[in-house]
Coordinates of C-alpha atoms in Angstrom, one line a residue:
M1 CA 12.2 41.6 -0.2
H2 CA 14.2 38.4 -0.3
H3 CA 11.7 36.5 2.0
V4 CA 8.8 37.9 0.0
L5 CA 10.3 36.4 -3.2
C6 CA 11.0 33.1 -1.6
G7 CA 7.3 32.9 -0.5
L8 CA 6.1 34.0 -3.9
A9 CA 8.2 31.2 -5.5
A10 CA 6.4 28.7 -3.5
N11 CA 2.9 30.2 -4.0
P12 CA 0.8 27.7 -6.0
A13 CA -1.3 30.6 -7.3
L14 CA 1.6 32.5 -8.8
P15 CA 1.0 33.0 -12.6
S16 CA 3.3 31.4 -15.1
D17 CA 4.6 34.7 -16.4
L18 CA 5.6 35.7 -12.8
V19 CA 7.3 32.4 -12.4
D20 CA 9.4 33.2 -15.4
R21 CA 10.3 36.6 -14.0
L22 CA 11.5 35.0 -10.7
I23 CA 13.6 32.5 -12.5
E24 CA 15.5 35.4 -14.1
V25 CA 16.5 36.7 -10.6
A26 CA 16.6 33.6 -8.6
D27 CA 19.3 33.0 -6.0
D28 CA 19.9 29.7 -4.2
D29 CA 16.9 30.1 -1.8
I30 CA 14.4 31.4 -4.4
A31 CA 15.5 28.7 -6.8
W32 CA 14.9 26.0 -4.2
D33 CA 11.3 27.0 -3.8
L34 CA 10.8 27.3 -7.5
A35 CA 12.1 23.9 -8.1
G36 CA 9.4 22.5 -5.7
R37 CA 6.6 23.9 -7.8
E38 CA 4.3 21.2 -9.3
D39 CA 3.3 23.5 -12.3
L40 CA 6.8 24.2 -13.4
S41 CA 7.0 23.5 -17.1
R42 CA 10.0 21.6 -18.7
A43 CA 11.2 24.9 -20.3
Q44 CA 11.1 26.6 -16.9
A45 CA 12.9 23.7 -15.3
V46 CA 15.7 23.9 -17.9
A47 CA 16.0 27.7 -17.5
L48 CA 16.1 27.4 -13.7
A49 CA 18.7 24.6 -13.8
S50 CA 21.0 26.7 -16.0
R51 CA 20.8 29.5 -13.5
V52 CA 21.2 27.7 -10.2
E53 CA 22.9 24.4 -9.9
D54 CA 21.4 23.4 -6.6
S55 CA 17.9 23.6 -8.2
A56 CA 19.1 21.5 -11.1
V57 CA 20.0 18.7 -8.6
R58 CA 16.5 18.8 -7.1
L59 CA 14.9 18.9 -10.5
A60 CA 16.9 16.0 -11.7
Y61 CA 15.9 13.9 -8.6
Q62 CA 12.3 14.8 -9.3
G63 CA 12.5 13.6 -12.9
R64 CA 12.0 17.1 -14.4
L65 CA 15.2 17.0 -16.3
T66 CA 16.8 14.5 -18.6
A67 CA 20.3 13.7 -19.7
A68 CA 19.7 15.9 -22.8
D69 CA 19.1 18.8 -20.5
I70 CA 22.5 18.6 -18.7
D71 CA 26.1 19.2 -19.5
P72 CA 28.0 17.3 -16.9
A73 CA 31.0 19.7 -17.1
V74 CA 28.7 22.6 -16.3
L75 CA 26.3 21.0 -13.9
P76 CA 28.1 18.0 -12.3
Q77 CA 25.9 17.7 -9.3
A78 CA 22.8 17.5 -11.5
A79 CA 24.6 14.8 -13.6
F80 CA 25.3 12.9 -10.5
A81 CA 21.6 13.1 -9.5
L82 CA 20.6 11.6 -12.8
L83 CA 23.3 8.9 -12.5
A84 CA 22.0 8.1 -9.0
E85 CA 18.5 7.6 -10.5
G86 CA 19.9 5.4 -13.3
A87 CA 19.1 8.0 -15.9
G88 CA 22.5 9.4 -16.7
S89 CA 24.7 8.7 -19.6
P90 CA 27.4 5.9 -19.3
D91 CA 29.8 8.4 -20.9
W92 CA 29.3 10.6 -17.8
A93 CA 30.4 7.8 -15.6
R94 CA 33.6 7.3 -17.5
L95 CA 34.2 11.0 -17.4
F96 CA 33.8 11.2 -13.6
A97 CA 35.8 8.1 -13.0
A98 CA 38.9 9.9 -14.3
D99 CA 38.0 13.2 -12.5
P100 CA 40.8 14.5 -10.3
A101 CA 38.3 15.6 -7.7
V102 CA 38.0 12.7 -5.1
E103 CA 34.5 13.9 -4.0
H104 CA 33.3 13.4 -7.6
R105 CA 34.7 9.9 -7.9
E106 CA 33.2 9.1 -4.4
K107 CA 29.8 10.2 -5.5
L108 CA 30.1 8.2 -8.7
A109 CA 30.9 5.0 -6.8
A110 CA 27.5 5.3 -5.0
C111 CA 25.6 5.3 -8.3
P112 CA 23.8 2.1 -9.5
R113 CA 24.3 0.2 -12.8
L114 CA 27.7 1.6 -13.6
P115 CA 29.4 0.2 -16.7
P116 CA 31.8 -2.7 -15.9
D117 CA 34.9 -0.8 -16.9
V118 CA 33.9 2.1 -14.6
V119 CA 33.4 -0.3 -11.7
E120 CA 36.9 -1.7 -12.2
T121 CA 38.4 1.8 -12.4
L122 CA 36.8 2.7 -9.1
A123 CA 37.7 -0.5 -7.4
A124 CA 41.4 0.3 -8.2
D125 CA 41.1 3.9 -7.1
P126 CA 44.1 5.2 -5.1
D127 CA 41.8 6.9 -2.5
V128 CA 40.3 4.4 -0.1
R129 CA 37.2 6.6 0.4
V130 CA 36.2 5.9 -3.3
V131 CA 36.7 2.2 -3.0
A132 CA 34.8 2.1 0.3
E133 CA 31.8 3.9 -1.3
L134 CA 31.9 1.4 -4.1
A135 CA 31.9 -1.4 -1.6
L136 CA 28.9 -0.1 0.1
W137 CA 26.6 0.1 -2.9
T138 CA 28.0 -2.4 -5.5
T139 CA 26.8 -5.8 -6.7
A140 CA 27.3 -9.0 -4.8
D141 CA 30.3 -10.2 -6.9
V142 CA 32.3 -7.0 -6.6
A143 CA 31.3 -6.7 -2.9
A144 CA 32.7 -10.2 -2.3
R145 CA 35.9 -9.2 -4.0
L146 CA 36.2 -6.0 -2.1
A147 CA 35.7 -7.8 1.2
E148 CA 39.3 -9.1 0.7
H149 CA 40.6 -5.6 0.4
P150 CA 43.7 -4.8 2.6
H151 CA 42.1 -1.7 4.0
A152 CA 39.7 -2.0 6.9
E153 CA 37.5 0.8 5.8
V154 CA 36.7 -1.0 2.5
R155 CA 35.7 -4.2 4.4
R156 CA 33.6 -2.1 6.8
A157 CA 31.6 -0.8 3.8
A158 CA 31.3 -4.3 2.3
A159 CA 29.9 -5.6 5.7
A160 CA 27.1 -3.0 5.5
N161 CA 26.2 -3.8 1.9
E162 CA 23.1 -5.9 1.8
A163 CA 24.2 -7.4 -1.5
T164 CA 27.3 -8.9 0.0
P165 CA 27.0 -12.7 -0.1
P166 CA 26.1 -14.3 3.2
A167 CA 29.0 -16.5 3.3
V168 CA 31.3 -13.4 2.8
L169 CA 29.6 -11.6 5.6
A170 CA 30.2 -14.5 7.9
M171 CA 33.9 -14.3 7.1
L172 CA 33.9 -10.5 7.6
I173 CA 32.3 -10.8 11.1
S174 CA 34.7 -13.6 12.2
G175 CA 37.7 -12.5 10.4
E176 CA 38.4 -16.1 9.3
G177 CA 39.1 -17.0 5.7
L178 CA 40.2 -13.5 4.6
P179 CA 43.6 -12.0 4.1
A180 CA 45.0 -9.9 7.0
I181 CA 44.0 -6.3 7.1
R182 CA 47.0 -4.0 6.6
R183 CA 45.7 -0.5 7.1
C184 CA 42.8 1.5 8.7
L185 CA 42.0 5.2 8.6
V186 CA 43.7 5.7 12.0
C187 CA 47.1 4.2 11.2
D188 CA 46.8 5.9 7.7
R189 CA 47.0 9.3 9.4
E190 CA 48.4 8.9 13.0
Q191 CA 51.4 7.3 14.7
T192 CA 50.1 4.2 16.6
P193 CA 49.1 3.4 19.2
F194 CA 46.5 6.1 18.8
V195 CA 43.1 6.8 20.4
H196 CA 41.1 9.6 18.9
D197 CA 39.6 12.1 21.3
P198 CA 35.8 11.9 21.0
H199 CA 35.9 15.8 21.5
C200 CA 38.8 16.3 19.0
P201 CA 39.3 20.1 18.6
R202 CA 40.9 19.9 15.1
P203 CA 38.5 21.3 12.5
D204 CA 39.9 19.3 9.7
C205 CA 39.8 15.9 11.4
D206 CA 37.2 13.5 10.2
L207 CA 38.2 10.4 12.2
R208 CA 35.2 8.8 13.9
P209 CA 34.9 9.6 17.7
G210 CA 36.8 7.1 19.7
A211 CA 38.6 5.6 16.7
S212 CA 41.7 3.7 17.8
C213 CA 44.5 1.7 16.4
D214 CA 47.3 -0.2 18.2
G215 CA 48.5 -1.9 15.1
S216 CA 45.5 -4.3 15.1
H217 CA 42.9 -1.8 13.7
E218 CA 40.7 -2.6 16.6
S219 CA 38.0 0.2 16.3
T220 CA 37.4 -0.5 12.6
L221 CA 37.3 -4.3 13.2
H222 CA 34.6 -3.5 15.8
D223 CA 32.8 -1.4 13.2
I224 CA 33.0 -4.3 10.7
Q225 CA 31.3 -6.6 13.1
Q226 CA 28.7 -3.9 14.0
M227 CA 27.8 -3.3 10.3
A228 CA 27.7 -7.1 9.6
L229 CA 25.3 -7.6 12.6
R230 CA 23.1 -4.9 11.3
N231 CA 23.0 -6.5 7.9
P232 CA 20.0 -8.8 7.4
A233 CA 21.9 -10.9 4.9
L234 CA 24.3 -12.1 7.6
P235 CA 23.6 -15.9 8.3
T236 CA 21.9 -16.7 11.6
G237 CA 24.6 -19.1 12.6
A238 CA 27.1 -16.3 12.6
V239 CA 25.3 -14.2 15.2
V240 CA 24.8 -16.5 18.2
G241 CA 28.2 -16.1 19.9
F242 CA 27.6 -12.3 20.1
A243 CA 25.0 -12.6 22.9
D244 CA 28.0 -12.7 25.4
H245 CA 30.2 -10.3 23.6
P246 CA 31.9 -7.6 25.8
S247 CA 30.7 -4.8 23.5
A248 CA 27.2 -3.5 24.4
L249 CA 26.9 -2.0 21.0
L250 CA 27.3 -5.4 19.3
R251 CA 24.8 -7.1 21.7
R252 CA 22.4 -4.3 21.0
E253 CA 22.6 -4.8 17.2
L254 CA 22.0 -8.5 17.9
A255 CA 18.9 -7.9 20.1
A256 CA 17.2 -6.2 17.1
R257 CA 17.8 -8.8 14.5
A258 CA 14.8 -10.4 12.8
D259 CA 16.4 -13.8 12.9
L260 CA 17.5 -13.8 16.5
P261 CA 17.9 -17.4 17.7
P262 CA 15.9 -18.3 20.8
E263 CA 19.1 -19.3 22.8
A264 CA 20.7 -15.9 22.1
A265 CA 17.4 -14.1 23.0
G266 CA 17.3 -16.0 26.3
R267 CA 20.8 -14.7 27.2
L268 CA 20.0 -11.2 26.1
A269 CA 16.9 -11.1 28.3
V270 CA 19.2 -11.0 31.4
D271 CA 21.6 -8.5 29.9
P272 CA 22.7 -5.8 32.4
H273 CA 22.1 -3.0 29.8
P274 CA 18.5 -1.9 29.8
G275 CA 18.7 -0.6 26.2
I276 CA 19.6 -4.1 24.9
R277 CA 16.7 -5.7 26.9
A278 CA 14.3 -3.0 25.5
D279 CA 15.4 -3.7 21.9
L280 CA 14.9 -7.4 22.6
A281 CA 11.5 -6.8 24.1
E282 CA 10.3 -4.9 20.9
N283 CA 11.7 -7.6 18.6
P284 CA 8.7 -9.4 17.0
V285 CA 10.6 -12.8 17.0
V286 CA 10.7 -13.0 20.7
D287 CA 8.3 -15.8 21.8
E288 CA 5.5 -15.4 24.3
T289 CA 7.4 -17.1 27.1
L290 CA 10.2 -14.7 27.0
I291 CA 7.8 -11.7 26.5
R292 CA 6.1 -12.7 29.8
A293 CA 9.4 -12.9 31.5
L294 CA 10.4 -9.4 30.2
A295 CA 7.1 -8.1 31.5
G296 CA 8.5 -8.5 35.0
D297 CA 11.5 -6.1 34.2
R298 CA 11.7 -3.1 36.5
D299 CA 13.0 -0.8 33.9
R300 CA 10.4 1.4 32.2
V301 CA 12.3 1.5 28.9
V302 CA 12.0 -2.3 28.7
L303 CA 8.3 -2.2 29.3
R304 CA 7.9 0.5 26.6
G305 CA 9.8 -1.6 24.2
L306 CA 7.5 -4.6 25.1
A307 CA 4.4 -2.4 24.4
H308 CA 5.6 -1.8 20.9
N309 CA 6.0 -5.5 20.1
P310 CA 3.3 -6.4 17.6
H311 CA 2.9 -9.9 19.3
V312 CA 2.6 -8.8 22.9
P313 CA -0.3 -10.6 24.5
L314 CA -3.1 -8.2 25.4
D315 CA -3.1 -9.2 29.1
V316 CA 0.6 -8.3 29.4
L317 CA 0.0 -5.0 27.5
T318 CA -2.8 -4.0 29.8
R319 CA -1.0 -5.0 32.9
T320 CA 2.1 -2.9 32.1
A321 CA 0.4 0.0 30.2
G322 CA 0.3 2.3 33.2
T323 CA 4.0 1.7 34.1
A324 CA 5.3 1.9 30.6
K325 CA 4.1 5.5 30.1
I326 CA 3.3 4.9 26.4
G327 CA 1.9 8.3 25.6
S328 CA 0.0 9.3 22.5
T329 CA 1.0 6.4 20.3
L330 CA -1.1 3.8 18.5
L331 CA 0.7 0.6 19.3
P332 CA 1.0 -2.2 16.7
R333 CA -0.9 -4.7 18.8
I334 CA -3.8 -2.2 19.3
A335 CA -3.8 -1.4 15.6
A336 CA -4.3 -5.1 14.9
A337 CA -6.8 -5.8 17.7
S338 CA -10.1 -7.4 16.8
P339 CA -13.5 -5.7 17.4
D340 CA -14.1 -7.8 20.5
E341 CA -10.7 -7.0 21.9
I342 CA -11.2 -3.2 21.2
E343 CA -14.6 -3.3 23.0
E344 CA -13.0 -5.1 26.0
L345 CA -10.1 -2.6 26.2
A346 CA -12.5 0.4 25.9
A347 CA -14.5 -1.0 28.9
S348 CA -11.5 -1.4 31.2
P349 CA -11.7 0.2 34.6
D350 CA -8.0 1.3 34.1
P351 CA -7.8 4.7 32.2
A352 CA -4.3 3.8 31.0
V353 CA -5.9 0.8 29.2
R354 CA -8.8 2.8 27.8
M355 CA -6.2 5.1 26.3
L356 CA -4.9 2.4 24.1
P357 CA -8.0 1.9 21.9
A358 CA -8.7 5.6 22.0
Q359 CA -5.6 6.1 19.8
R360 CA -7.4 4.2 17.0
R361 CA -9.1 6.4 14.3
D362 CA -11.4 3.7 13.0
L363 CA -13.5 2.9 16.0
P364 CA -17.1 2.0 15.8
A365 CA -19.3 5.1 16.6
A366 CA -20.6 3.6 19.8
I367 CA -17.2 2.9 21.3
R368 CA -15.8 6.3 20.0
D369 CA -18.7 8.2 21.6
A370 CA -18.4 6.3 24.8
L371 CA -14.7 7.1 25.1
A372 CA -15.5 10.8 24.2
A373 CA -17.6 10.8 27.4
D374 CA -14.8 9.3 29.6
P375 CA -14.3 11.0 32.9
D376 CA -10.5 10.9 32.6
A377 CA -8.8 13.7 30.8
K378 CA -5.9 11.5 29.5
V379 CA -8.5 9.3 27.7
L380 CA -10.2 12.3 26.3
K381 CA -6.9 13.7 24.9
S382 CA -6.4 10.3 23.2
I383 CA -9.9 10.2 21.6
A384 CA -10.2 13.9 20.9
G385 CA -8.7 13.7 17.4
H386 CA -11.0 10.9 16.2
P387 CA -12.9 11.9 13.1
G388 CA -16.7 11.9 13.3
L389 CA -17.1 13.4 16.7
S390 CA -19.9 15.8 16.8
E391 CA -19.5 19.5 17.7
A392 CA -21.5 18.8 20.9
R393 CA -19.2 16.1 22.1
L394 CA -16.1 18.2 21.4
R395 CA -17.6 21.1 23.3
A396 CA -18.5 18.9 26.2
M397 CA -14.9 17.7 26.4
V398 CA -13.7 21.3 26.8
D399 CA -16.5 22.1 29.3
R400 CA -15.3 19.3 31.5
H401 CA -11.5 19.5 31.2
G402 CA -10.7 22.9 29.7
I403 CA -7.1 23.6 29.1
H404 CA -6.1 19.8 29.5
V405 CA -7.9 18.8 26.2
L406 CA -8.2 22.1 24.3
A407 CA -5.3 21.6 21.9
K408 CA -6.4 18.1 21.1
V409 CA -10.0 19.2 20.4
A410 CA -8.6 22.0 18.2
A411 CA -6.6 19.4 16.2
N412 CA -9.7 17.3 15.5
P413 CA -10.1 17.3 11.7
D414 CA -13.9 17.7 11.9
A415 CA -13.9 20.6 14.4
P416 CA -16.1 23.2 12.8
G417 CA -15.2 26.8 12.4
T418 CA -17.5 28.1 15.0
L419 CA -16.0 25.9 17.6
L420 CA -12.4 26.9 16.6
E421 CA -13.4 30.6 17.0
D422 CA -14.7 29.9 20.5
L423 CA -11.5 28.0 21.4
T424 CA -9.4 31.0 20.5
R425 CA -11.5 33.0 23.1
H426 CA -10.9 30.5 25.9
A427 CA -9.6 31.8 29.2
P428 CA -6.9 31.0 30.1
P429 CA -5.6 30.8 26.5
V430 CA -3.8 27.6 25.4
H431 CA -0.9 28.5 23.0
R432 CA -0.7 25.1 21.5
A433 CA -4.3 25.3 20.5
F434 CA -3.6 28.5 18.5
R435 CA -1.0 26.6 16.5
E436 CA -3.5 23.8 15.9
I437 CA -6.2 26.3 14.8
A438 CA -3.9 28.3 12.6
G439 CA -3.3 25.3 10.4
H440 CA -6.8 23.8 10.5
R441 CA -8.7 23.3 7.3
N442 CA -11.9 24.7 8.8
A443 CA -10.4 27.7 10.5
T444 CA -12.4 30.9 9.8
A445 CA -11.1 34.4 9.3
P446 CA -12.0 35.4 12.9
A447 CA -10.2 32.4 14.3
L448 CA -7.2 33.1 12.1
L449 CA -7.1 36.7 13.1
A450 CA -7.0 35.7 16.8
C451 CA -4.1 33.2 15.9
L452 CA -2.1 36.1 14.6
A453 CA -1.7 37.4 18.1
D454 CA 0.2 34.2 19.1
E455 CA 3.9 34.4 18.3
R456 CA 4.2 30.8 17.3
A457 CA 0.8 30.5 15.5
R458 CA 1.3 33.7 13.5
P459 CA 3.5 32.2 10.8
V460 CA 1.1 29.4 10.3
A461 CA -1.9 31.6 10.2
A462 CA -0.2 33.9 7.7
G463 CA -0.2 31.0 5.2
H464 CA -3.9 30.0 5.6
P465 CA -6.0 30.7 2.5
A466 CA -9.0 31.7 4.7
L467 CA -7.2 34.7 6.0
P468 CA -8.6 38.0 4.5
P469 CA -6.6 39.1 1.4
P470 CA -6.0 42.7 2.8
V471 CA -4.6 41.1 6.0
I472 CA -2.3 38.9 4.0
A473 CA -0.9 41.8 2.1
E474 CA -0.3 43.7 5.3
L475 CA 1.7 40.7 6.7
L476 CA 4.2 41.2 3.8
D477 CA 5.8 44.0 6.0
D478 CA 5.9 41.9 9.2
T479 CA 9.1 42.0 11.3
D480 CA 9.2 38.1 11.4
W481 CA 10.6 36.7 8.2
R482 CA 8.6 33.5 8.7
V483 CA 5.4 35.4 8.7
V484 CA 6.5 37.3 5.5
E485 CA 7.4 34.1 3.6
A486 CA 4.1 32.4 4.7
A487 CA 2.0 35.4 3.6
A488 CA 3.8 35.6 0.2
A489 CA 3.2 31.9 -0.3
N490 CA -0.5 32.2 0.6
P491 CA -2.7 31.4 -2.5
S492 CA -5.2 34.0 -1.4
L493 CA -2.7 36.8 -1.8
P494 CA -4.3 39.0 -4.5
R495 CA -2.7 38.5 -7.9
A496 CA -2.3 42.2 -8.3
V497 CA -0.2 42.4 -5.2
M498 CA 2.0 39.5 -6.6
A499 CA 2.3 41.4 -9.9
D500 CA 3.4 44.6 -8.1
L501 CA 6.0 42.7 -6.0
V502 CA 7.6 41.2 -9.1
A503 CA 7.3 44.4 -11.1
G504 CA 9.5 46.0 -8.3
L505 CA 12.4 43.8 -9.4
R506 CA 12.9 45.8 -12.6

C-alpha cells in the first residue's frame, strides 16, 4: 500500500480532496511526492509542511512557503531553506548564530545577505567548520579578512570563494604576504607526523583521504593551491609557474583555466600525464598551432578532448574522428558549423566523419534524408533520432540493419504508433527498444502491452497514459514496487480506483 500511496501522491490527476487525505497520513516518502505537485495550494503546502519537515524544506526552496508560514524552532531546516533563498527573517539568523548545534551554525554560514552582526559572530565561531563555511560563501571584504585566519581549513575555503579579491588569492596560492598557518584539521586531531589512510576503517573519521601533516600542514596547503587554481578570479600572473609543479592535480587544474597563458599551455602540451594533455586539448583558449600539435598525440583521451574543443579546425576534427571514438555526441564545433561545412561533412567518404553532422537535429531535409539512406549502420544510429524522418525511411533503416538501429529508431520523437507496434514484434527482440517505446509519446496500447513483458520496460510502460485503465488498475498488485508506483501515478488511472484506494486508509 505504501508504494501505491507514493504513486498517487505524484499523480497529476489526483483530485484535491484526495490530496488533502494523503497529507493527513503522509510519511517522509509520500510527503516528498506531494511536495512536488504543481497544483498544491498554499493551504495544502502549509499543512504538509507542518506534518513532515523534509517536505517543508522542499516547499521552501520552491517558494511555496514564506517566513510567515514557518516557526524556526519547530522547522529549522525549512527556515534554513528560506534563509538560503534570501527570504528568511534576520531574527532567525541571530537565533541560529547562537545555536549550540554546530551543524546549524554551519548551515547558517552558507546563507547569503546575513546581517553584519551575524557575520561577525560566525567569523569568531569557536568551531573551525563554521568559520570555513563562512569563508567559502561570504563577501569579498570578509573573505579577504578570513584569508589571514590561522587555521588552514579556513584559508582553503577562502581560496575557493570566487568573491575573494584577486590579490588575496595570489597571496593564498603563494603563501607570501600572509601570517603563518598554525593549525590544520590533521594536527587538530592526530599526533604529527601523520598520514591519513585513504581506506581508513574508522566510521567516525571525516579527514580527507590522504590528508597529512608533518607540522607544515602540507596536504591542506596543497588543497589551498588547488582551490585557488580552480578559482577564475585568480590573477593570470599567479598561475604560470604551476605548469612545472610536481603535483599532477595542480597541473590539471591549470590546464583547464580559461586564462591559461600560451607559455604555460606549451609546457603542458608535453606533460607526461595524458589527462592533463586531454584537458588542455579541450580548453578553448588553446591556439590553432598547439591544437595541430596535439592532434599528433597517440593517446585517444587527448584526441577526444581535442574533438570537444569548440575551436578545433574541421580538418583536424575529421582527421582524428575515427581514432577519437567520439560516440553519440554533438560536438561544439559541429553545432556551430556553417551550412556549407555541414554539407561537406555529410558527403565525406569516411563514415566516422558523416556521423558528426548526423548528430545535429536541425539538418536541412535533403541532408537529413541522404544520411538516413547511408549504408553504414553507425551513421544511421546517429541520424535515426532526427525529427521529421518519414515512417518509410525509419522502416527502411530497420529493414537494412535490424537490431543495430532498432532502439534508435524507436527513440525517434516522430515514430508513429504503428511503427512502434511493429518494432515490439521484431525478432530477435531488442530490449533497449522496449524501454524507448514504453516512454514514447506516440506509443499505442498494443505497443505498451508488449513492453510490459520486458522487465526493464515494464515500470516505464506502467506509467504511460495510453495504457488501458483496467490494465493500470491490475498493475497496482504487481510484485515490482516500481511498477506499482508508476501505475498509481498514471493519470489514466480511473478516479474511482483512486478514491477507493484512499478510502481504504480510514
